[in-house]
Coordinates of C-alpha atoms in Angstrom, one line a residue:
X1 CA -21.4 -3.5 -5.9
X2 CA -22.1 -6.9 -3.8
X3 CA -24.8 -7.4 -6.1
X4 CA -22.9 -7.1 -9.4
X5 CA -20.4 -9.3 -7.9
X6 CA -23.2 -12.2 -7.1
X7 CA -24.1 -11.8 -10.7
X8 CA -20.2 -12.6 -11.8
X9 CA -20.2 -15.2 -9.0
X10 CA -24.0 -17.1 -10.4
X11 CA -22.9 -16.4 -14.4
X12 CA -19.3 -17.8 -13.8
X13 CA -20.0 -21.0 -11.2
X14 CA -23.4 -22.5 -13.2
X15 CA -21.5 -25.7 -12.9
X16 CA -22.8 -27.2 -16.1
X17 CA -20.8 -29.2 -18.4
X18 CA -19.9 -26.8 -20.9
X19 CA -18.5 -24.5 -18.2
X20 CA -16.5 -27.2 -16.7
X21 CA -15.5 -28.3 -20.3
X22 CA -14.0 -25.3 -20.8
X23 CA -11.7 -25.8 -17.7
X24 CA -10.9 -29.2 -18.7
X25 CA -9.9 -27.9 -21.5
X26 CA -7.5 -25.0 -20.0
X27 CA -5.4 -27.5 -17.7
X28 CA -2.1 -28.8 -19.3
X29 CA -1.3 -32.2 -20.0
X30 CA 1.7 -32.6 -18.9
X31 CA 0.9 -31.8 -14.9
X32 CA 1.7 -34.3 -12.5
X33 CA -1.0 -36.8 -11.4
X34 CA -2.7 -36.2 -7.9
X35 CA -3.4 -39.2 -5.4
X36 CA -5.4 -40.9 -7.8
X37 CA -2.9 -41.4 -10.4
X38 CA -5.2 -40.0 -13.2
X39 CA -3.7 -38.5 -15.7
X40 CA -5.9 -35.5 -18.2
X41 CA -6.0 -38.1 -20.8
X42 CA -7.5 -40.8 -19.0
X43 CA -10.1 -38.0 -17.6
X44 CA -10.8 -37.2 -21.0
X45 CA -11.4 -40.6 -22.5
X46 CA -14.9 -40.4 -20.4
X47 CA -15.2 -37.1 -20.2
X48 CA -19.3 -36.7 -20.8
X49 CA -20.1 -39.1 -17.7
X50 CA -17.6 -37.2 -16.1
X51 CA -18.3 -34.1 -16.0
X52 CA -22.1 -35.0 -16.2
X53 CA -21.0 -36.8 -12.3
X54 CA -19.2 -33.9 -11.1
X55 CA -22.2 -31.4 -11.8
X56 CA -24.2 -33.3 -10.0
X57 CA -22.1 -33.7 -6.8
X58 CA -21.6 -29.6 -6.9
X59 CA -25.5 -28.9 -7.3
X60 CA -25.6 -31.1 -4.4
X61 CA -23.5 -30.1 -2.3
X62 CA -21.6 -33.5 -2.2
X63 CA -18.3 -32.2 -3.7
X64 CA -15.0 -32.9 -1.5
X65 CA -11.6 -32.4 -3.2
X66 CA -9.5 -35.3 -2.9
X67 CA -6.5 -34.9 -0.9
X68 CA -3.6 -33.2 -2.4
X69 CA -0.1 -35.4 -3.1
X70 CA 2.7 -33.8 -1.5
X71 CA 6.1 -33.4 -3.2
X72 CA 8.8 -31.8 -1.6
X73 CA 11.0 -29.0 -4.1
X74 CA 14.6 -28.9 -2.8
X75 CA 15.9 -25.2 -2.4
X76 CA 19.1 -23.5 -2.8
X77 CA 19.5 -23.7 1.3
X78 CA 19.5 -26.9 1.7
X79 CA 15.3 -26.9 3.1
X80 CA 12.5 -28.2 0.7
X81 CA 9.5 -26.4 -0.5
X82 CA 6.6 -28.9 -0.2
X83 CA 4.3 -28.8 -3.5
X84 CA 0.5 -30.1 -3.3
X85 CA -0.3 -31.4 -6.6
X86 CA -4.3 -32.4 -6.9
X87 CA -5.8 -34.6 -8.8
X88 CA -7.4 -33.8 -12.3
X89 CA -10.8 -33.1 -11.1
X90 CA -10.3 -31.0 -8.1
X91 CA -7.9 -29.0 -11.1
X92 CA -11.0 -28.5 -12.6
X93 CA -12.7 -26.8 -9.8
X94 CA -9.7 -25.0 -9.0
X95 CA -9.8 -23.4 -12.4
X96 CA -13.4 -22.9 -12.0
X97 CA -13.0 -20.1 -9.2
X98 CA -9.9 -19.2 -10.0
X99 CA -12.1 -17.6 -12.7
X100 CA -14.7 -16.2 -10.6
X101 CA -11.9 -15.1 -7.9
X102 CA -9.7 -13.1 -10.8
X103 CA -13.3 -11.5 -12.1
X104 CA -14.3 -10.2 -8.9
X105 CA -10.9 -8.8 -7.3
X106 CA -8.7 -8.2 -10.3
X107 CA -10.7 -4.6 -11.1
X108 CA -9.5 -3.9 -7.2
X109 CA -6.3 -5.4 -7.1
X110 CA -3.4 -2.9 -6.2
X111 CA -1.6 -1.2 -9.6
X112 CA 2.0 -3.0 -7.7
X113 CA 0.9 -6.4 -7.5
X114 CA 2.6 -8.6 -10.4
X115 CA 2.3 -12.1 -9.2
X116 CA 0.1 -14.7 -10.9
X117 CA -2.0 -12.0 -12.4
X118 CA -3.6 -12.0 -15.9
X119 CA -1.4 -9.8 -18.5
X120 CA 1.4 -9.3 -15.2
X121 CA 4.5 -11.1 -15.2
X122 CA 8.3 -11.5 -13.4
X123 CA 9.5 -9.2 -15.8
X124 CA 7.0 -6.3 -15.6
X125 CA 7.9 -6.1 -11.8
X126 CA 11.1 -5.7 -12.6
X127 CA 10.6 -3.1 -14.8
X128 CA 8.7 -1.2 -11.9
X129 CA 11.4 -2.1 -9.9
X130 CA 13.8 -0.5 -12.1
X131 CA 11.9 2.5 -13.0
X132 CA 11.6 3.3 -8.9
X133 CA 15.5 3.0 -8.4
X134 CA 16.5 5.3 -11.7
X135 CA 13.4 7.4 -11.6
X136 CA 12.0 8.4 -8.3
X137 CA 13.7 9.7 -5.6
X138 CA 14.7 6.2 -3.4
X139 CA 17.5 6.0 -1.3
X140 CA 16.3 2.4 0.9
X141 CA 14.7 -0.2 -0.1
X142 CA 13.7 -3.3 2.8
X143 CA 13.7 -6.4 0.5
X144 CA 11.2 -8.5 2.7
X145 CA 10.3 -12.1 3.2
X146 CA 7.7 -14.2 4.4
X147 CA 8.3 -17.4 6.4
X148 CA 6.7 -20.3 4.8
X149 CA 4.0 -17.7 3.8
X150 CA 2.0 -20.8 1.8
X151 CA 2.0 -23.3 4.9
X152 CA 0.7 -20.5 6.9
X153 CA -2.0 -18.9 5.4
X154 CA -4.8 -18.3 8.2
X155 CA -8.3 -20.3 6.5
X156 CA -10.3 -18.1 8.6
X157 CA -8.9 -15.1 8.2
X158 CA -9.0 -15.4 4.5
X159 CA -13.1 -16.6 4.5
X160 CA -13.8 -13.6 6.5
X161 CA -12.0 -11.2 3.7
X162 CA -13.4 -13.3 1.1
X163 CA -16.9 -12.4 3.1
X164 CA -16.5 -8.8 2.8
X165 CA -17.1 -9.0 -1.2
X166 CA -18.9 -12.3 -1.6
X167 CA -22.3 -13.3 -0.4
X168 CA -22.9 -16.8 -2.6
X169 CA -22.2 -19.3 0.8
X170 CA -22.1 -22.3 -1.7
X171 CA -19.3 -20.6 -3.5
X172 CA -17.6 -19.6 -0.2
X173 CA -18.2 -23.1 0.9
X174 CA -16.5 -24.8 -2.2
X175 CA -13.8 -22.0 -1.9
X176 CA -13.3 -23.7 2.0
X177 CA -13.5 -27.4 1.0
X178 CA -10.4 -25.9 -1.4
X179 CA -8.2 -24.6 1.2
X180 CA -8.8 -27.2 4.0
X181 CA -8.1 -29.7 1.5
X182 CA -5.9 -32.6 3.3
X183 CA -2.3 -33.9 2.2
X184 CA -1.5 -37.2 1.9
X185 CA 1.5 -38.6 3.5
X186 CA 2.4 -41.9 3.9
X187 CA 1.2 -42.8 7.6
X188 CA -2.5 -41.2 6.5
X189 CA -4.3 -38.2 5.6
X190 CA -3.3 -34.6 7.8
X191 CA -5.9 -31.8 7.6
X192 CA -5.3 -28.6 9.2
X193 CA -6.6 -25.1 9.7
X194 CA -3.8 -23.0 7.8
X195 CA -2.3 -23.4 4.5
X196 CA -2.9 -23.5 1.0
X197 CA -1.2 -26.2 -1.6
X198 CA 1.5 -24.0 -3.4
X199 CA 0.9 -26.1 -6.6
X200 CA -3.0 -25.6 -6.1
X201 CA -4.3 -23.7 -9.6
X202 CA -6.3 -21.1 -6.9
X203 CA -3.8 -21.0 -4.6
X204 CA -2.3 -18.4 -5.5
X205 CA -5.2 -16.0 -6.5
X206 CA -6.6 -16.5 -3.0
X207 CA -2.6 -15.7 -1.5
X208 CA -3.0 -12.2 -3.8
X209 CA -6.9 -11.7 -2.4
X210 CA -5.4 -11.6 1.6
X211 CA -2.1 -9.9 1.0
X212 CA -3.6 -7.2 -1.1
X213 CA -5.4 -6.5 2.0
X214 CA -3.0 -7.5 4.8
X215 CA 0.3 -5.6 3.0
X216 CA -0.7 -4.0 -0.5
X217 CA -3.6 -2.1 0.9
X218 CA -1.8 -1.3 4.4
X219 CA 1.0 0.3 3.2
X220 CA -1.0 2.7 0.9
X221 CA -3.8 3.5 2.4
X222 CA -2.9 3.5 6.4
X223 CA 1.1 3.8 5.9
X224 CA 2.0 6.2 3.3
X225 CA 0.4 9.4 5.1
X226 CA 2.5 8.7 8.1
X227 CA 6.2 8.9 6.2
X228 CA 7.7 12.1 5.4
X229 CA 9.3 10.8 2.0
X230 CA 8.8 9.2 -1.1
X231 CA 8.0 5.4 -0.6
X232 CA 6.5 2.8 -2.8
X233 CA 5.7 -0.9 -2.4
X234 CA 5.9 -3.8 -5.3
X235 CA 4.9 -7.1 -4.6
X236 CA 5.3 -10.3 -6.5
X237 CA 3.4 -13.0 -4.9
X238 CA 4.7 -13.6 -1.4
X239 CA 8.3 -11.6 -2.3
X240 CA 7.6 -8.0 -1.4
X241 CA 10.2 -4.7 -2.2
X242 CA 9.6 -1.5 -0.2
X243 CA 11.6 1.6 -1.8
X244 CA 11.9 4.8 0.6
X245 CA 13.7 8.3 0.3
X246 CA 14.6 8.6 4.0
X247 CA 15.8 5.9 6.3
X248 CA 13.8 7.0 9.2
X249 CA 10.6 5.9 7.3
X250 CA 12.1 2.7 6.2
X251 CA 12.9 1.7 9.7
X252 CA 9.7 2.4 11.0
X253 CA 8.5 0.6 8.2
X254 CA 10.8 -1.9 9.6
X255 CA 9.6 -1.9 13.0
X256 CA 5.7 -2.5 11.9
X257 CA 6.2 -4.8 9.5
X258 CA 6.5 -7.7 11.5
X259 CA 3.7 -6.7 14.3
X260 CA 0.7 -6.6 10.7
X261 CA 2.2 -9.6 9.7
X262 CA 1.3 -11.8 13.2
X263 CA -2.0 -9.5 13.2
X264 CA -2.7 -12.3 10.4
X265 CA -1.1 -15.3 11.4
X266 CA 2.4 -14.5 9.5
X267 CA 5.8 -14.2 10.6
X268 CA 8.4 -12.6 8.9
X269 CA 11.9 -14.3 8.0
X270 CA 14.1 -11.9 9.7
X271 CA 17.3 -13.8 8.1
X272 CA 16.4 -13.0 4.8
X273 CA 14.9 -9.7 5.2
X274 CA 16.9 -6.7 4.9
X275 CA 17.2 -3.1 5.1
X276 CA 20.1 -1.7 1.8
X277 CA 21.0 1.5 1.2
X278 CA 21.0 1.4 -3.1
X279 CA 20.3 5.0 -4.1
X280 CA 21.6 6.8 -7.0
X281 CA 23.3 9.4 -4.6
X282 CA 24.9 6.7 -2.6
X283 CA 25.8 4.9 -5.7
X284 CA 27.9 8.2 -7.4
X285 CA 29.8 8.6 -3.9
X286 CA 30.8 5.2 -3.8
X287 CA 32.2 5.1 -7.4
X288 CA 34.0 8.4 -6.6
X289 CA 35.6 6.4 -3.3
X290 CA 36.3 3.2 -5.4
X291 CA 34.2 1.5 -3.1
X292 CA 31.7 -1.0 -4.2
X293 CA 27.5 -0.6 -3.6
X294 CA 25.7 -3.6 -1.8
X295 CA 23.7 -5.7 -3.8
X296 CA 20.4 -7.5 -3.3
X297 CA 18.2 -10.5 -4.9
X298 CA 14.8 -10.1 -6.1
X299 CA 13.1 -12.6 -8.8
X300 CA 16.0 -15.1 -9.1
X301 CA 18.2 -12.2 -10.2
X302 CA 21.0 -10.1 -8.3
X303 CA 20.4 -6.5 -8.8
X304 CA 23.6 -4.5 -8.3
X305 CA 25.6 -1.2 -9.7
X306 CA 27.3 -1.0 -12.9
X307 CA 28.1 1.2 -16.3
X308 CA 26.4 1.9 -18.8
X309 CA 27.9 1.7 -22.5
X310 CA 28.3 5.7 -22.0
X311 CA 30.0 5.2 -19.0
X312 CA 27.2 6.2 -16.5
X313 CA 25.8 4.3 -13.8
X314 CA 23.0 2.7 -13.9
X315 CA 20.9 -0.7 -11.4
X316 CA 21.7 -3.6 -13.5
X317 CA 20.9 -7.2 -12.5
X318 CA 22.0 -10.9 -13.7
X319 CA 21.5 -14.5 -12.3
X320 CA 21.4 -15.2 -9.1
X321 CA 24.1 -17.6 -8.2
X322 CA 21.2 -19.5 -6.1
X323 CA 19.2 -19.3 -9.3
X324 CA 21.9 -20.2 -12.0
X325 CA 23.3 -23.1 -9.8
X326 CA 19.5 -24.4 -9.1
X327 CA 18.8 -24.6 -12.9
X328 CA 22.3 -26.4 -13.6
X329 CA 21.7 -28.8 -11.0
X330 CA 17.8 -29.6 -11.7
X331 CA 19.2 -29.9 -15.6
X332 CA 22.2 -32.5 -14.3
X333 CA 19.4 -34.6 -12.7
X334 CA 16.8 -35.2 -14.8
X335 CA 19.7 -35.7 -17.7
X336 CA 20.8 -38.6 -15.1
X337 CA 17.2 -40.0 -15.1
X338 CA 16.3 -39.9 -18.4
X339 CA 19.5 -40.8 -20.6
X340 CA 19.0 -44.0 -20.6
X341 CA 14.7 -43.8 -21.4
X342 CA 14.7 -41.5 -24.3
X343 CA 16.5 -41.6 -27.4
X344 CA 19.0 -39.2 -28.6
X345 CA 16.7 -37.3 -30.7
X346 CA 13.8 -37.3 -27.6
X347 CA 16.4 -36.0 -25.3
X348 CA 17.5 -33.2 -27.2
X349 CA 14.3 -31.6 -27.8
X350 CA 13.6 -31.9 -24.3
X351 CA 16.8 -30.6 -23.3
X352 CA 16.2 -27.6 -25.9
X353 CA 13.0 -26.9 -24.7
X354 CA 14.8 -26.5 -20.9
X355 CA 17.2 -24.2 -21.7
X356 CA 14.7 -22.3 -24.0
X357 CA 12.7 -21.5 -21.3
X358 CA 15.6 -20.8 -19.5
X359 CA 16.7 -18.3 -21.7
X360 CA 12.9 -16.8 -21.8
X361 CA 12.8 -15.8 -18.2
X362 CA 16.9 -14.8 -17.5
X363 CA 17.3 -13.3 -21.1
X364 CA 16.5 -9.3 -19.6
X365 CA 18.4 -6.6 -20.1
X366 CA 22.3 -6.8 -19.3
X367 CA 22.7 -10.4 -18.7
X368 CA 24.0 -11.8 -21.7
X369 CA 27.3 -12.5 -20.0
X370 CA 25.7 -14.9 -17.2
X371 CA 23.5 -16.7 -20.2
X372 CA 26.8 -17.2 -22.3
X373 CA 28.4 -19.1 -18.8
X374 CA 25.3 -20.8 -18.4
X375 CA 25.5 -22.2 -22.1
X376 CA 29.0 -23.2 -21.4
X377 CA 27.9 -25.2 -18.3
X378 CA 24.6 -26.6 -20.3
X379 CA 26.9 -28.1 -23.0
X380 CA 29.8 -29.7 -20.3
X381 CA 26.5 -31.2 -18.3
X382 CA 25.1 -32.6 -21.1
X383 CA 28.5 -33.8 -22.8
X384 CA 29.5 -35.8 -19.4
X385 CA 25.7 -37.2 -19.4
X386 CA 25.4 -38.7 -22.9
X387 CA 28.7 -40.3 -22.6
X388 CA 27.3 -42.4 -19.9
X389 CA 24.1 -43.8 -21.7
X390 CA 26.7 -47.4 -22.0
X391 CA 30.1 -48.2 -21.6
X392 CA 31.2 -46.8 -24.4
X393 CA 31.5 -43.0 -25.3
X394 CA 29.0 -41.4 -27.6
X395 CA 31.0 -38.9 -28.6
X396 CA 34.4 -36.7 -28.3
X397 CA 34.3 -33.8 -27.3
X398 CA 35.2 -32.7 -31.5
X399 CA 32.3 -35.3 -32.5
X400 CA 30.1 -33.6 -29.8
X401 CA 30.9 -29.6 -31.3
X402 CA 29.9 -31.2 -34.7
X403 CA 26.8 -32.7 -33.6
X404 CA 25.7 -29.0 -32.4
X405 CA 26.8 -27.5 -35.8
X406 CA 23.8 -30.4 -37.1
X407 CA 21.5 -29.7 -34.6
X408 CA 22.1 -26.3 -32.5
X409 CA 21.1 -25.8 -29.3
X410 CA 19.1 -22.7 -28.2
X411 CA 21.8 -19.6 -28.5
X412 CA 21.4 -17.4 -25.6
X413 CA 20.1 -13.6 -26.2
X414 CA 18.6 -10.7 -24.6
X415 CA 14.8 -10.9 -25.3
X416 CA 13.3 -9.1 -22.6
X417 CA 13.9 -4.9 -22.5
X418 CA 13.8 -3.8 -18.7
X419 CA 14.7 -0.2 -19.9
X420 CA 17.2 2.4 -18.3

């Protein structure tokens, strides 16, 4: 196995320039710019002495990644989530053995993983998720959370796992200079032994290479023998779902959890991990005693209880008010910024394209409602906005209707079946 593996490893890092072309040519344009303030375009416009320069440095060892600039992503609690963006080259890399990584674990990847995976997505976990709930016999379910899983990912832990499959050192060697990559603040340049930049194009391969092993594996191979019921675990990146029949083996599970996670360096956020009772049979009994079931957030949505056209009932899930309010409020400020830079027509192919992809990832099964509000909210944000590009108004709110007749926003709709 290890020695079809350094095959994949040799055939997939050759470093010459048509390889590296090729992952040029994969990165989008429109990334932010890393400490060098170069964009893909001005890579491009000397692209053979280039890539011809960055060969040579990785057939002679003399690669180092520039360090990473950090930005820092405002969350719905009020704390930031601090994004490394890296400079075009080092992207290139990136992509590089993100390639070899995904060829050499993907085959041994657990079936539950769904994060950042090729031909997985948001909504195919969801579907699992749904499927365990109306399906298989779960009562439980601990919806678990990592603390700042990204900022403290062990380096050597994840070299030594990395080890266990790999035995190329210079590709284990360009896969270190990755992760101990340093971030630039202003007061200077802070390296440090844990971490991985979240916006890093490998980042989050290498995150699915150690918790594979540190939770995905665990709970199938050395936990599952040990409960008495039916349990299953989905995981989505960082954001892991355990589903149990009996409570008993959910608060063991409960109990364990957080010893494997410092085993690796990782601590578990215990005030936004929880333990729900969301089972069908717990779902009928309530409803019989008017009483309403708890509810619980996975994916940016809020999966709850409802009925189905027939009348019976089925998990459902729509918007998370964290979610819905992030998106209106991330909308309202960039309309601020831009307004007055873009014309009328720019701005409204832009603001198209938002909700669009809006309406891509939230448009799932049974949460049309929540798209319709957020349409209404879309249009009032963007009616107060272009009625402050000058003194005067741009439009009434009559003139402003018959400028969507002209040109229509994206209508909201349910694109994405989840299934009963």
């Amino acid at each position: 196995m290890k020695t079809k593996i350094e095959s994949i490893v040799k055939r997939a890092c050759k470093n010459t320039k048509e390889n590296l072309q090729e992952c040029f040519d994969s990165l989008k344009r429109t990334k932010a710019v890393g400490v060098d303030g170069i964009t893909k375009l001005d890579y491009q416009k000397d692209i053979d002495i280039n890539l011809e320069n960055l060969v040579e440095s990785l057939n002679l060892y003399q690669y180092r990644p520039k360090p990473v600039r950090r930005v820092e992503i405002l969350k719905e609690d009020g704390s930031s989530r601090p994004i490394g963006i890296s400079c075009t080259e080092d992207k290139i890399i990136q992509e590089m053995s993100r390639q070899v990584l995904e060829a050499i674990y993907e085959p041994v990847f657990s079936e539950t993983s769904y994060g950042f995976r090729p031909n997985r997505s948001c909504h195919d976990a969801l579907r699992r998720l749904n499927a365990e709930v109306m399906k298989k016999p779960v009562n439980w379910i601990v919806d678990m959370d990592i603390s700042k899983f990204f900022d403290s990912m062990p380096h050597k832990e994840i070299l030594s796992m990395l080890e266990e499959r790999i035995g190329d050192k210079k590709f284990l060697r360009l896969v270190s200079r990755l992760l101990k990559v340093g971030i630039q603040f202003p007061n200077g340049v802070v390296y440090d032994e844990l971490g991985s930049p979240q916006g890093s194009v490998v980042s989050h391969v290498i995150a699915n290479v150690f918790l594979d092993k540190v939770l995905d594996k665990w709970f199938e191979e050395i936990l599952k023998p040990y409960f008495s019921g039916y349990c299953e675990f989905i995981r989505y990146a960082d954001d892991g779902i355990a589903f149990f029949e009996k409570e008993e083996d959910a608060l063991k599970f409960l109990k364990v959890l957080p010893l494997r996670l410092a085993k690796f360096g990782l601590e578990l956020n215990l005030g936004k991990t929880k333990l729900v009772k969301i089972g069908k049979v717990e779902a009928y009994q309530k409803e019989l005693l008017g009483k309403r079931m708890p509810t619980f957030d996975f994916l940016g949505f809020t999966h709850y209880w409802g009925k189905s056209n027939t009348g019976k009932l089925r998990l459902k899930r729509k918007t998370s008010k964290k979610r819905f309010r992030r998106a209106l409020v991330s909308l309202n400020q960039w309309l601020k910024e831009q307004r007055n830079r873009l014309t009328l027509q720019q701005l409204w192919k832009i603001i198209s394209s938002k909700i669009r992809g809006h309406y891509n990832y939230f448009g799932v099964t049974d949460n049309i409602h929540t798209l319709q509000r957020f349409e209404y909210e879309a249009k009032r944000l963007i009616f107060a906005r272009i009625n402050r590009r000058s003194q005067c108004k741009s439009f009434t709110w009559k003139e402003f209707n018959g400028y969507l007749k002209i040109f229509p926003l994206p209508k909201p709709k349910i694109s994405v079946n989840l299934g009963w």
